CSV table of C-alpha atoms in Angstrom, one decimal:
chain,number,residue,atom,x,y,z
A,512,UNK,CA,67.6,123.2,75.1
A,513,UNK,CA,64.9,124.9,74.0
A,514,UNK,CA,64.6,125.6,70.0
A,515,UNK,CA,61.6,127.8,69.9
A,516,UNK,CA,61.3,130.7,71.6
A,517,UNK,CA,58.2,131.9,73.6
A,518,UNK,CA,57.6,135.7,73.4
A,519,UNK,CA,58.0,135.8,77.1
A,520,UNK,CA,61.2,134.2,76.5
A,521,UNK,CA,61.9,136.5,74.4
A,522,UNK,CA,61.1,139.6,76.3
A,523,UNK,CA,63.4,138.4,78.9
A,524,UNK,CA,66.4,137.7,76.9
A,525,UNK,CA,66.2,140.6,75.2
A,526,UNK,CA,65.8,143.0,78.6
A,527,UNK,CA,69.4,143.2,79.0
A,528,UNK,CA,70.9,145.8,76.7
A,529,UNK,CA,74.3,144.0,76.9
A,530,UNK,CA,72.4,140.8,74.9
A,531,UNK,CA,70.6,142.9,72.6
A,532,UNK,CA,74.0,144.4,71.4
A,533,UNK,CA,75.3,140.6,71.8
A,534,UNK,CA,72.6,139.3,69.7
A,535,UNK,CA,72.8,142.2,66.9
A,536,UNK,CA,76.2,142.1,66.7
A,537,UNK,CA,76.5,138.2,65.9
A,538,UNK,CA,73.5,138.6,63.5
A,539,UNK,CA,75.9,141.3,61.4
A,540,UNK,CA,78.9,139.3,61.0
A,541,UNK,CA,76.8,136.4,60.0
A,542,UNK,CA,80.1,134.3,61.4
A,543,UNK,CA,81.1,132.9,64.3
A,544,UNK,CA,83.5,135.3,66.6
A,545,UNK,CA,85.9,134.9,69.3
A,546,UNK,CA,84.5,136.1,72.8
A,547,UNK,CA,87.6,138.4,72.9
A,548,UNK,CA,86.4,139.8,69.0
A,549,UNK,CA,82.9,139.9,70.5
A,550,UNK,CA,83.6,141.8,73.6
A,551,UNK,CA,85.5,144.2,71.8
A,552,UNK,CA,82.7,144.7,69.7
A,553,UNK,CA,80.2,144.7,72.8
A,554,UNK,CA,82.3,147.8,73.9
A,555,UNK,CA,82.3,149.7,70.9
A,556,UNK,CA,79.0,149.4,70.9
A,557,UNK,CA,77.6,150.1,74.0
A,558,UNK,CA,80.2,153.3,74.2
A,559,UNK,CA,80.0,154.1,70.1
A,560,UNK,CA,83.6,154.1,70.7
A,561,UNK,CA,86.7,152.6,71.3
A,562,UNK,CA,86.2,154.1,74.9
A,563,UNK,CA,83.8,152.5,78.0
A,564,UNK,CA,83.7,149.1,80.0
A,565,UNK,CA,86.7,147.4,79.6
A,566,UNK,CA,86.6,144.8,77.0
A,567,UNK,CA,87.8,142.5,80.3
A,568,UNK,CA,85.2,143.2,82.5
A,569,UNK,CA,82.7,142.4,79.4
A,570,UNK,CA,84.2,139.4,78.4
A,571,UNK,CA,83.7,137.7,82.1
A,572,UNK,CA,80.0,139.0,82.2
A,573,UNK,CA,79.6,137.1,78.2
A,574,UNK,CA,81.3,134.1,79.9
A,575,UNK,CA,79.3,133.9,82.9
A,576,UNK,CA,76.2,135.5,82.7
A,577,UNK,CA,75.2,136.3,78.7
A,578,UNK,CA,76.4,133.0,77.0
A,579,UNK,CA,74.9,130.4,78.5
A,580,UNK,CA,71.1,131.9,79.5
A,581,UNK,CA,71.6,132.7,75.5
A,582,UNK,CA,72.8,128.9,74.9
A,583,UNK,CA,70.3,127.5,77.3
A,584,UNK,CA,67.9,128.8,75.1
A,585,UNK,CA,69.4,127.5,72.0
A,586,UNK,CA,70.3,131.6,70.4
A,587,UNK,CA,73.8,130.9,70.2
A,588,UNK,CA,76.5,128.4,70.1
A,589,UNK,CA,79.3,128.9,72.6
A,590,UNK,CA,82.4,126.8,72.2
A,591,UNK,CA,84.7,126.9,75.5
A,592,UNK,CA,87.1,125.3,74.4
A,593,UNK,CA,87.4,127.3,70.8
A,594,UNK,CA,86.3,130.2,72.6
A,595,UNK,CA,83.7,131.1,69.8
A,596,UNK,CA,80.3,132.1,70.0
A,597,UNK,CA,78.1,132.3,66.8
A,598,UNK,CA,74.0,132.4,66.8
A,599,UNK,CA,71.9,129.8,66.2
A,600,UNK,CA,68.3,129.5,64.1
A,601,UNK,CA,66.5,130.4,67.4
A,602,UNK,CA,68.6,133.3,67.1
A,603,UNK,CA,66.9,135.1,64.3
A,604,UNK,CA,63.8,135.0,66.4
A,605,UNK,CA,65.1,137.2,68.7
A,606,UNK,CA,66.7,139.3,65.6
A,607,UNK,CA,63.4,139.8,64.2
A,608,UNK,CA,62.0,140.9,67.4
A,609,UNK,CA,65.0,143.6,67.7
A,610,UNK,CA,64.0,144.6,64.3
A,611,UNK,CA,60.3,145.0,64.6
A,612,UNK,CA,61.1,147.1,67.8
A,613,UNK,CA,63.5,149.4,65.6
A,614,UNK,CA,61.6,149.5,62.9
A,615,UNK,CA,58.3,150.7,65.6
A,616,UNK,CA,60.8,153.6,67.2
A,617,UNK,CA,61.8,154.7,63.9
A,618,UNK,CA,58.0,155.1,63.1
A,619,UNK,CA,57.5,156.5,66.4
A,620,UNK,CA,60.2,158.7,66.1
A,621,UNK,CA,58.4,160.0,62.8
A,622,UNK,CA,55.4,160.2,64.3
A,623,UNK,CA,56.7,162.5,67.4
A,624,UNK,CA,58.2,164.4,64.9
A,625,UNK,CA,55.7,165.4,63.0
A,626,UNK,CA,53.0,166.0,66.2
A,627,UNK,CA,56.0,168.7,67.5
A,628,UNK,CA,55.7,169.9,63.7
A,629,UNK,CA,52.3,170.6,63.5
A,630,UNK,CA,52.1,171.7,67.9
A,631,UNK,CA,51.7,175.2,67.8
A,632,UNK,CA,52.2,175.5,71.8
A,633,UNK,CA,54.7,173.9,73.8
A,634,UNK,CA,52.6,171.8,75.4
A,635,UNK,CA,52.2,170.3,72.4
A,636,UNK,CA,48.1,171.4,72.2
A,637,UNK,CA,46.8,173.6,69.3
């Protein structure tokens, strides 16, 4: 198991939108959670809603896909027979990489917006 990360590693763990929201929702609760708590929370989520993939469906994709390529790499703990999952120290290096890529849209975001301010054409050319 490894306990640091690489930022390829990191890359790759983080391509899957399902483990970002995995990953960010375990770093908010700051607890451990039951995979049925955390797939409910997956699907809210992923559908800003109670609405979307059925809690179910995510729960088998946390159990056999998510969980342990995240616990091989030492970001969370998974207990089967508890059925808890709650991150690990290795963990909050892939938190800080989700943060330094929001905080980088939400500057990009500004930017854009103020180019299309200042664009007098809508190509975006003065």
């Amino acid at each position: 198991m490894t306990t640091e990360l690489t930022e390829s590693e990191c890359f790759a763990l983080l391509a899957d939108r399902r483990r970002r929201i995995l990953v960010r929702t375990l770093d908010d609760v700051g607890t451990a959670l039951s995979i049925d708590e955390l797939a409910e929370r997956i699907a809210d989520r992923e559908y800003e809603g109670p609405t979307g993939d059925d809690p179910r469906t995510i729960r088998l994709t946390l159990a056999h896909n998510h969980l342990p390529r995240l616990e091989d790499h030492g970001v969370v703990s998974y207990d089967r027979d508890a059925r808890t999952v709650s991150l690990r120290l290795s963990g909050t290096t892939l938190v800080d990489y989700l943060r330094r890529v929001d905080d980088e849209s939400a500057a990009g975001s500004m930017l854009n917006a103020s180019s299309t301010r200042f664009s007098t054409s809508p190509s975006g050319r003065r």
